CSV table of C-alpha atoms and ligand atoms in Angstrom, one decimal:
chain,number,residue,atom,x,y,z
A,1,UNK,CA,-7.3,-22.2,1.0
A,2,UNK,CA,-4.8,-24.9,-0.2
A,3,UNK,CA,-1.8,-24.9,-1.8
A,4,UNK,CA,-0.5,-27.6,-4.1
A,5,UNK,CA,2.9,-26.7,-4.2
A,6,UNK,CA,4.1,-28.6,-8.1
A,7,UNK,CA,7.2,-29.5,-8.6
A,8,UNK,CA,10.0,-27.7,-10.1
A,9,UNK,CA,10.2,-29.4,-13.6
A,10,UNK,CA,6.2,-30.1,-13.6
A,11,UNK,CA,4.6,-29.9,-17.0
A,12,UNK,CA,2.2,-27.1,-18.1
A,13,UNK,CA,-0.9,-30.2,-19.1
A,14,UNK,CA,-0.3,-31.0,-14.8
A,15,UNK,CA,-0.7,-27.9,-13.8
A,16,UNK,CA,-3.5,-27.6,-15.6
A,17,UNK,CA,-4.8,-30.9,-15.1
A,18,UNK,CA,-5.0,-29.7,-10.5
A,19,UNK,CA,-6.8,-26.5,-12.1
A,20,UNK,CA,-9.7,-27.8,-14.2
A,21,UNK,CA,-9.8,-30.7,-10.7
A,22,UNK,CA,-10.4,-28.3,-8.3
A,23,UNK,CA,-12.0,-25.6,-10.7
A,24,UNK,CA,-15.1,-28.4,-11.7
A,25,UNK,CA,-15.5,-29.5,-7.0
A,26,UNK,CA,-16.2,-25.8,-7.6
A,27,UNK,CA,-13.4,-24.5,-5.7
A,28,UNK,CA,-11.7,-20.5,-7.5
A,29,UNK,CA,-7.8,-21.3,-8.6
A,30,UNK,CA,-5.0,-19.0,-8.0
A,31,UNK,CA,-2.8,-19.0,-9.5
A,32,UNK,CA,1.8,-17.4,-8.6
A,33,UNK,CA,4.6,-18.1,-10.4
A,34,UNK,CA,7.8,-18.0,-9.0
A,35,UNK,CA,10.9,-18.4,-10.9
A,36,UNK,CA,11.7,-21.6,-9.7
A,37,UNK,CA,7.9,-23.5,-9.0
A,38,UNK,CA,4.0,-22.7,-9.2
A,39,UNK,CA,1.7,-22.1,-6.7
A,40,UNK,CA,-1.7,-23.5,-6.9
A,41,UNK,CA,-4.0,-21.9,-5.0
A,42,UNK,CA,-7.0,-24.4,-4.2
A,43,UNK,CA,-10.1,-21.5,-3.2
A,44,UNK,CA,-12.7,-23.3,-1.0
A,45,UNK,CA,-14.6,-25.6,1.4
A,46,UNK,CA,-11.0,-27.1,2.6
A,47,UNK,CA,-12.5,-30.0,4.6
A,48,UNK,CA,-14.3,-31.5,1.2
A,49,UNK,CA,-11.0,-31.3,-0.4
A,50,UNK,CA,-9.2,-35.1,-0.8
A,51,UNK,CA,-5.7,-33.6,-0.1
A,52,UNK,CA,-4.0,-36.9,0.2
A,53,UNK,CA,-5.8,-37.1,-3.6
A,54,UNK,CA,-4.1,-34.7,-4.4
A,55,UNK,CA,-1.0,-35.2,-3.8
A,56,UNK,CA,-1.1,-38.1,-5.5
A,57,UNK,CA,-2.3,-35.5,-8.7
A,58,UNK,CA,0.7,-36.1,-11.3
A,59,UNK,CA,3.6,-32.9,-11.0
A,60,UNK,CA,2.9,-32.1,-7.0
A,61,UNK,CA,5.1,-32.3,-4.7
A,62,UNK,CA,2.8,-31.5,-1.5
A,63,UNK,CA,0.0,-30.1,-0.2
A,64,UNK,CA,-0.5,-27.8,2.6
A,65,UNK,CA,-3.3,-26.5,4.6
A,66,UNK,CA,-2.6,-22.3,4.9
A,67,UNK,CA,-4.6,-22.4,8.7
A,68,UNK,CA,-4.6,-18.5,8.8
A,69,UNK,CA,-7.2,-16.6,8.0
A,70,UNK,CA,-5.5,-14.2,5.4
A,71,UNK,CA,-4.4,-16.4,2.0
A,72,UNK,CA,-3.6,-14.9,-0.8
A,73,UNK,CA,-1.5,-12.5,1.2
A,74,UNK,CA,0.3,-15.3,2.8
A,75,UNK,CA,3.5,-15.7,3.0
A,76,UNK,CA,3.3,-19.7,2.8
A,77,UNK,CA,1.0,-18.4,-0.4
A,78,UNK,CA,3.4,-16.5,-2.5
A,79,UNK,CA,7.2,-16.6,-1.0
A,80,UNK,CA,8.3,-13.8,-3.2
A,81,UNK,CA,8.4,-10.4,-2.8
A,82,UNK,CA,5.7,-8.9,-4.4
A,83,UNK,CA,7.1,-6.2,-7.1
A,84,UNK,CA,5.1,-5.0,-9.7
A,85,UNK,CA,6.2,-0.7,-11.2
A,86,UNK,CA,4.4,2.8,-11.2
A,87,UNK,CA,6.0,4.9,-13.7
A,88,UNK,CA,9.1,4.2,-14.3
A,89,UNK,CA,9.3,3.1,-10.0
A,90,UNK,CA,9.7,-0.3,-9.3
A,91,UNK,CA,7.8,-0.9,-6.5
A,92,UNK,CA,9.0,-3.9,-3.4
A,93,UNK,CA,12.3,-4.2,-5.2
A,94,UNK,CA,15.4,-2.9,-3.9
A,95,UNK,CA,15.3,0.6,-4.5
A,96,UNK,CA,12.7,2.2,-1.6
A,97,UNK,CA,9.4,4.5,-2.8
A,98,UNK,CA,8.7,8.4,-1.4
A,99,UNK,CA,5.4,9.2,-1.7
A,100,UNK,CA,5.7,13.2,-0.9
A,101,UNK,CA,2.5,15.6,-1.0
A,102,UNK,CA,0.2,17.3,0.8
A,103,UNK,CA,-2.6,16.5,2.8
A,104,UNK,CA,-5.0,18.4,1.1
A,105,UNK,CA,-5.5,20.2,-2.5
A,106,UNK,CA,-5.7,23.4,-1.4
A,107,UNK,CA,-5.8,25.1,-5.3
A,108,UNK,CA,-4.5,24.3,-8.2
A,109,UNK,CA,-1.6,27.0,-7.5
A,110,UNK,CA,-1.1,25.2,-3.8
A,111,UNK,CA,-0.8,21.8,-5.6
A,112,UNK,CA,1.6,22.5,-8.1
A,113,UNK,CA,4.3,25.8,-6.3
A,114,UNK,CA,4.5,22.1,-3.4
A,115,UNK,CA,4.8,18.7,-6.9
A,116,UNK,CA,7.6,20.9,-7.8
A,117,UNK,CA,9.1,21.3,-4.8
A,118,UNK,CA,8.4,17.2,-4.0
A,119,UNK,CA,10.2,16.9,-7.0
A,120,UNK,CA,12.7,19.4,-6.5
A,121,UNK,CA,13.5,17.3,-3.3
A,122,UNK,CA,13.5,13.7,-4.7
A,123,UNK,CA,10.0,12.5,-4.7
A,124,UNK,CA,9.3,9.7,-7.2
A,125,UNK,CA,5.2,10.0,-6.8
A,126,UNK,CA,2.7,12.4,-5.6
A,127,UNK,CA,0.2,12.1,-2.7
A,128,UNK,CA,-2.3,14.8,-2.2
A,129,UNK,CA,-6.0,14.8,-1.0
A,130,UNK,CA,-9.2,15.3,-3.4
A,131,UNK,CA,-11.9,13.5,-1.9
A,132,UNK,CA,-11.5,14.2,2.9
A,133,UNK,CA,-11.6,11.6,5.4
A,134,UNK,CA,-12.7,14.9,8.4
A,135,UNK,CA,-13.5,13.4,12.0
A,136,UNK,CA,-14.7,16.6,12.2
A,137,UNK,CA,-18.2,17.2,8.9
A,138,UNK,CA,-17.5,21.0,9.3
A,139,UNK,CA,-13.6,20.3,9.1
A,140,UNK,CA,-12.9,21.0,5.4
A,141,UNK,CA,-13.7,18.2,3.3
A,142,UNK,CA,-11.3,18.9,-0.5
A,143,UNK,CA,-11.3,19.4,-3.7
A,144,UNK,CA,-13.6,16.9,-5.3
A,145,UNK,CA,-13.3,16.3,-8.7
A,146,UNK,CA,-12.1,19.4,-9.5
A,147,UNK,CA,-9.0,18.5,-7.0
A,148,UNK,CA,-8.6,15.7,-9.2
A,149,UNK,CA,-7.5,18.1,-12.4
A,150,UNK,CA,-5.7,19.6,-10.2
A,151,UNK,CA,-3.4,16.2,-9.1
A,152,UNK,CA,-3.8,15.0,-12.4
A,153,UNK,CA,-2.1,18.7,-14.3
A,154,UNK,CA,0.8,18.9,-11.2
A,155,UNK,CA,2.0,14.5,-12.5
A,156,UNK,CA,1.8,16.6,-16.2
A,157,UNK,CA,4.3,18.9,-15.8
A,158,UNK,CA,6.5,16.9,-12.9
A,159,UNK,CA,6.1,14.0,-14.3
A,160,UNK,CA,5.1,12.8,-10.5
A,161,UNK,CA,2.4,9.3,-11.0
A,162,UNK,CA,-0.3,10.3,-8.3
A,163,UNK,CA,-1.3,8.6,-4.9
A,164,UNK,CA,-5.2,10.0,-3.6
A,165,UNK,CA,-7.8,8.9,-1.4
A,166,UNK,CA,-11.4,7.5,-2.6
A,167,UNK,CA,-13.7,6.9,1.0
A,168,UNK,CA,-16.9,5.5,-1.6
A,169,UNK,CA,-17.5,2.9,-4.6
A,170,UNK,CA,-19.7,4.1,-6.5
A,171,UNK,CA,-16.3,6.7,-7.2
A,172,UNK,CA,-13.4,4.0,-7.7
A,173,UNK,CA,-14.1,4.2,-11.5
A,174,UNK,CA,-13.4,8.5,-11.4
A,175,UNK,CA,-11.1,8.4,-9.1
A,176,UNK,CA,-9.0,6.0,-11.1
A,177,UNK,CA,-10.0,7.5,-14.4
A,178,UNK,CA,-6.9,10.6,-12.8
A,179,UNK,CA,-5.1,8.6,-10.1
A,180,UNK,CA,-1.3,5.7,-10.6
A,181,UNK,CA,-2.2,4.5,-6.7
A,182,UNK,CA,-5.7,4.4,-4.7
A,183,UNK,CA,-5.5,5.1,-1.3
A,184,UNK,CA,-8.4,3.8,0.8
A,185,UNK,CA,-7.4,5.6,4.9
A,186,UNK,CA,-7.1,4.3,7.8
A,187,UNK,CA,-11.2,5.0,8.7
A,188,UNK,CA,-11.7,3.1,5.7
A,189,UNK,CA,-9.7,-0.2,5.9
A,190,UNK,CA,-12.6,-2.2,7.2
A,191,UNK,CA,-15.1,-0.9,4.0
A,192,UNK,CA,-15.8,-3.9,2.2
A,193,UNK,CA,-17.7,-2.3,0.1
A,194,UNK,CA,-14.8,-0.7,-0.8
A,195,UNK,CA,-12.8,-3.4,-0.9
A,196,UNK,CA,-15.1,-5.0,-3.7
A,197,UNK,CA,-14.8,-1.7,-5.2
A,198,UNK,CA,-10.6,-1.1,-5.6
A,199,UNK,CA,-9.9,-4.7,-6.0
A,200,UNK,CA,-12.4,-5.1,-9.1
A,201,UNK,CA,-10.8,-2.2,-10.1
A,202,UNK,CA,-7.6,-3.4,-10.1
A,203,UNK,CA,-6.4,-0.7,-10.1
A,204,UNK,CA,-3.0,-0.5,-7.7
A,205,UNK,CA,-4.0,0.5,-3.4
A,206,UNK,CA,-1.9,1.9,-0.7
A,207,UNK,CA,-3.5,0.3,1.9
A,208,UNK,CA,-3.9,2.2,5.3
A,209,UNK,CA,-4.0,0.4,7.7
A,210,UNK,CA,-7.0,0.8,10.7
A,211,UNK,CA,-6.6,3.3,13.6
A,212,UNK,CA,-7.7,0.4,15.7
A,213,UNK,CA,-6.8,-2.5,13.8
A,214,UNK,CA,-4.6,-5.8,14.4
A,215,UNK,CA,-2.1,-6.8,12.0
A,216,UNK,CA,-3.6,-9.6,11.5
A,217,UNK,CA,-7.1,-8.2,10.3
A,218,UNK,CA,-5.2,-5.4,8.0
A,219,UNK,CA,-4.4,-7.9,6.4
A,220,UNK,CA,-7.7,-9.9,6.1
A,221,UNK,CA,-8.5,-6.1,4.5
A,222,UNK,CA,-6.0,-7.0,1.7
A,223,UNK,CA,-7.0,-10.4,1.7
A,224,UNK,CA,-10.4,-8.6,0.3
A,225,UNK,CA,-8.8,-6.9,-2.1
A,226,UNK,CA,-6.4,-9.6,-3.4
A,227,UNK,CA,-9.1,-11.9,-4.4
A,228,UNK,CA,-10.4,-10.6,-7.1
A,229,UNK,CA,-7.1,-10.9,-8.7
A,230,UNK,CA,-5.8,-7.3,-8.0
A,231,UNK,CA,-2.0,-8.1,-7.3
A,232,UNK,CA,-1.0,-4.8,-6.6
A,233,UNK,CA,-1.6,-3.6,-3.4
A,234,UNK,CA,0.4,-2.3,0.2
A,235,UNK,CA,0.5,-2.0,3.3
A,236,UNK,CA,0.1,1.1,5.0
A,237,UNK,CA,1.6,1.6,8.9
A,238,UNK,CA,0.3,5.3,9.9
A,239,UNK,CA,-0.2,4.6,13.5
A,240,UNK,CA,-2.1,3.5,15.9
A,241,UNK,CA,-4.5,4.9,19.0
A,242,UNK,CA,-2.5,4.3,21.7
A,243,UNK,CA,-3.7,5.6,25.6
A,244,UNK,CA,-0.5,8.3,24.2
A,245,UNK,CA,-0.9,12.2,24.1
A,246,UNK,CA,1.5,13.6,23.0
A,247,UNK,CA,1.7,12.5,19.6
A,248,UNK,CA,-1.1,12.1,17.2
A,249,UNK,CA,-1.3,8.6,17.7
A,250,UNK,CA,1.0,5.8,18.2
A,251,UNK,CA,3.6,4.9,14.7
A,252,UNK,CA,4.1,1.4,14.9
A,253,UNK,CA,7.2,0.0,13.5
A,254,UNK,CA,6.5,-3.8,14.4
A,255,UNK,CA,3.5,-3.8,11.9
A,256,UNK,CA,7.1,-3.4,9.1
A,257,UNK,CA,8.8,-6.3,10.4
A,258,UNK,CA,5.2,-8.7,11.3
A,259,UNK,CA,4.1,-7.6,7.8
A,260,UNK,CA,7.7,-8.7,6.5
A,261,UNK,CA,7.6,-11.8,8.0
A,262,UNK,CA,3.3,-13.4,7.1
A,263,UNK,CA,2.9,-11.7,3.5
A,264,UNK,CA,4.6,-10.4,0.3
A,265,UNK,CA,3.1,-7.5,0.6
A,266,UNK,CA,4.7,-3.7,0.1
A,267,UNK,CA,5.6,-1.8,3.4
A,268,UNK,CA,5.1,1.3,3.0
A,269,UNK,CA,5.0,3.9,6.2
A,270,UNK,CA,3.8,6.8,6.6
A,271,UNK,CA,4.9,9.1,9.2
A,272,UNK,CA,3.0,12.9,9.3
A,273,UNK,CA,0.1,10.5,10.1
A,274,UNK,CA,1.8,8.2,12.5
A,275,UNK,CA,3.5,10.9,14.7
A,276,UNK,CA,1.0,14.1,13.7
A,277,UNK,CA,3.9,15.9,14.2
A,278,UNK,CA,6.2,17.3,12.0
A,279,UNK,CA,9.8,17.1,14.1
A,280,UNK,CA,9.2,13.6,15.5
A,281,UNK,CA,8.9,12.7,11.4
A,282,UNK,CA,12.3,12.4,10.6
A,283,UNK,CA,13.4,10.7,13.3
A,284,UNK,CA,10.0,8.5,12.8
A,285,UNK,CA,10.7,8.0,8.5
A,286,UNK,CA,14.4,7.0,9.4
A,287,UNK,CA,13.4,4.6,11.8
A,288,UNK,CA,11.0,3.1,8.5
A,289,UNK,CA,14.1,2.8,6.7
A,290,UNK,CA,16.0,1.1,8.5
A,291,UNK,CA,13.1,-1.2,10.0
A,292,UNK,CA,12.7,-2.6,6.7
A,293,UNK,CA,10.1,-0.4,4.4
A,294,UNK,CA,9.9,-0.6,1.3
A,295,UNK,CA,8.7,2.9,0.8
A,296,UNK,CA,7.3,6.6,3.0
A,297,UNK,CA,4.6,8.3,2.5
A,298,UNK,CA,5.1,11.4,3.3
A,299,UNK,CA,2.7,14.6,4.8
A,300,UNK,CA,4.2,17.8,3.0
A,301,UNK,CA,3.1,22.0,2.4
A,302,UNK,CA,5.0,25.0,1.4
A,303,UNK,CA,3.4,26.8,4.5
A,304,UNK,CA,2.6,24.9,6.5
A,305,UNK,CA,0.7,27.1,8.8
A,306,UNK,CA,-1.3,28.2,6.3
A,307,UNK,CA,-2.9,24.3,5.5
A,308,UNK,CA,-6.3,23.5,5.0
A,309,UNK,CA,-5.6,19.8,6.9
A,310,UNK,CA,-2.8,18.2,8.6
A,311,UNK,CA,-0.6,21.4,8.2
A,312,UNK,CA,1.4,20.5,12.2
A,313,UNK,CA,2.6,17.6,11.0
A,314,UNK,CA,3.7,18.3,7.6
A,315,UNK,CA,7.4,19.5,6.2
A,316,UNK,CA,8.1,22.4,4.8
A,317,UNK,CA,10.5,21.4,1.4
A,318,UNK,CA,13.8,22.1,2.7
A,319,UNK,CA,13.5,19.2,5.1
A,320,UNK,CA,12.0,16.8,3.1
A,321,UNK,CA,15.5,17.2,1.1
A,322,UNK,CA,17.5,16.8,3.4
A,323,UNK,CA,14.8,14.0,4.0
A,324,UNK,CA,15.5,12.4,1.4
A,325,UNK,CA,19.1,12.4,2.2
A,326,UNK,CA,19.7,10.4,5.6
A,327,UNK,CA,17.1,8.3,4.2
A,328,UNK,CA,19.2,7.1,0.9
A,329,UNK,CA,22.3,7.0,3.7
A,330,UNK,CA,20.0,4.8,5.9
A,331,UNK,CA,18.3,2.5,3.2
A,332,UNK,CA,22.2,1.5,1.6
A,333,UNK,CA,23.6,0.4,4.7
A,334,UNK,CA,20.4,-2.1,5.0
A,335,UNK,CA,20.7,-3.2,1.6
A,336,UNK,CA,18.5,-0.6,-0.2
A,337,UNK,CA,19.0,2.5,-1.7
A,338,UNK,CA,16.8,5.6,-2.2
A,339,UNK,CA,17.2,6.0,-6.0
A,340,UNK,CA,17.9,9.8,-6.9
A,341,UNK,CA,15.1,11.5,-9.1
A,342,UNK,CA,15.3,13.4,-12.4
A,343,UNK,CA,15.7,16.6,-12.3
A,344,UNK,CA,13.1,18.8,-13.5
A,345,UNK,CA,13.7,19.8,-16.9
A,346,UNK,CA,13.4,23.4,-16.5
B,1,PEP,C1,-4.5,11.3,4.9
B,1,PEP,O1,-3.5,10.6,3.8
B,1,PEP,O2,-4.2,12.5,4.8
B,1,PEP,C2,-4.6,10.2,5.4
B,1,PEP,C3,-6.9,11.3,6.0
B,1,PEP,O3,-4.1,9.4,6.2
B,1,PEP,P1,-5.2,8.5,7.8
B,1,PEP,O4,-6.7,7.7,6.3
B,1,PEP,O5,-4.7,6.6,8.0
B,1,PEP,O6,-4.9,8.8,8.7
B,2,MN,MN1,-3.3,13.7,6.3
């Protein structure tokens, strides 16, 4: 990929001149229109691009090759943070986004009760798995479409947009019908057929880091989604597998500043899966906010001891409410904020 940085005053004609020149040569184009200047990504076999010729074309300021294996995801291609709206919330801006809810949708009453409690405590988006990627085939696999229907009912009642996992390409249209954000689980980070499918869907995506994935591999997975023109992708750090056993995973706090440097995509922290134990979730959530995360996704359950999955790492609503207050204080200390959600109408 070559990045063509246009002059700040380049005309529409000059921009389309570059685009048709590249398209005629069989290259794909990705446009990034910033407030100051337009950047045109020319994607294809770099070796056949004549850089000097391109640099002499009218309106072009400079041409830079992107050497990293991820291109559209890179800061070189798009220097400014990606921001997009989900419901009334902007993700990737000054305000942090808080997603909360149970690991799994277990019943209609469970998800409705938890949704109201999360909303009351300050959550912006409701999480809940209907299709569950369980390590054992004998564990609870989720409620499937019935679970999606209960999530949609919870959204209707609380006004909170919903995020839920999709595990296979054939189910993307169904899950996208219900969900505001599609979650790609850690176990599917390199399921390329699934990445293509969610890319094509043009639906917002939360891409979890694979259990043993390099940040570079994770960004290349994001690239699969972005390559379909789907720009609404969030990166979610959920811990990686290390030799340590007192925690379920090792939350890689480093990933937050590393991603902030390498990519313009919003970064979300998942301290629930990152630690595996509720008593560590609060510390790691606060650390993530201090480190520059754009939001968090947290598991909350009214009765964690009865949860059908991940009860050990689920916060009770009261603790979650206190954590939201702490997050706000830390966010403000680092120049961010946590918007207070409107109260649920009685
Ligand atoms: C989940 O969010 O409940 C989940 C299964 O997460 P992960 O894919 O990170 O393990
Ligand atoms: Mn879980």
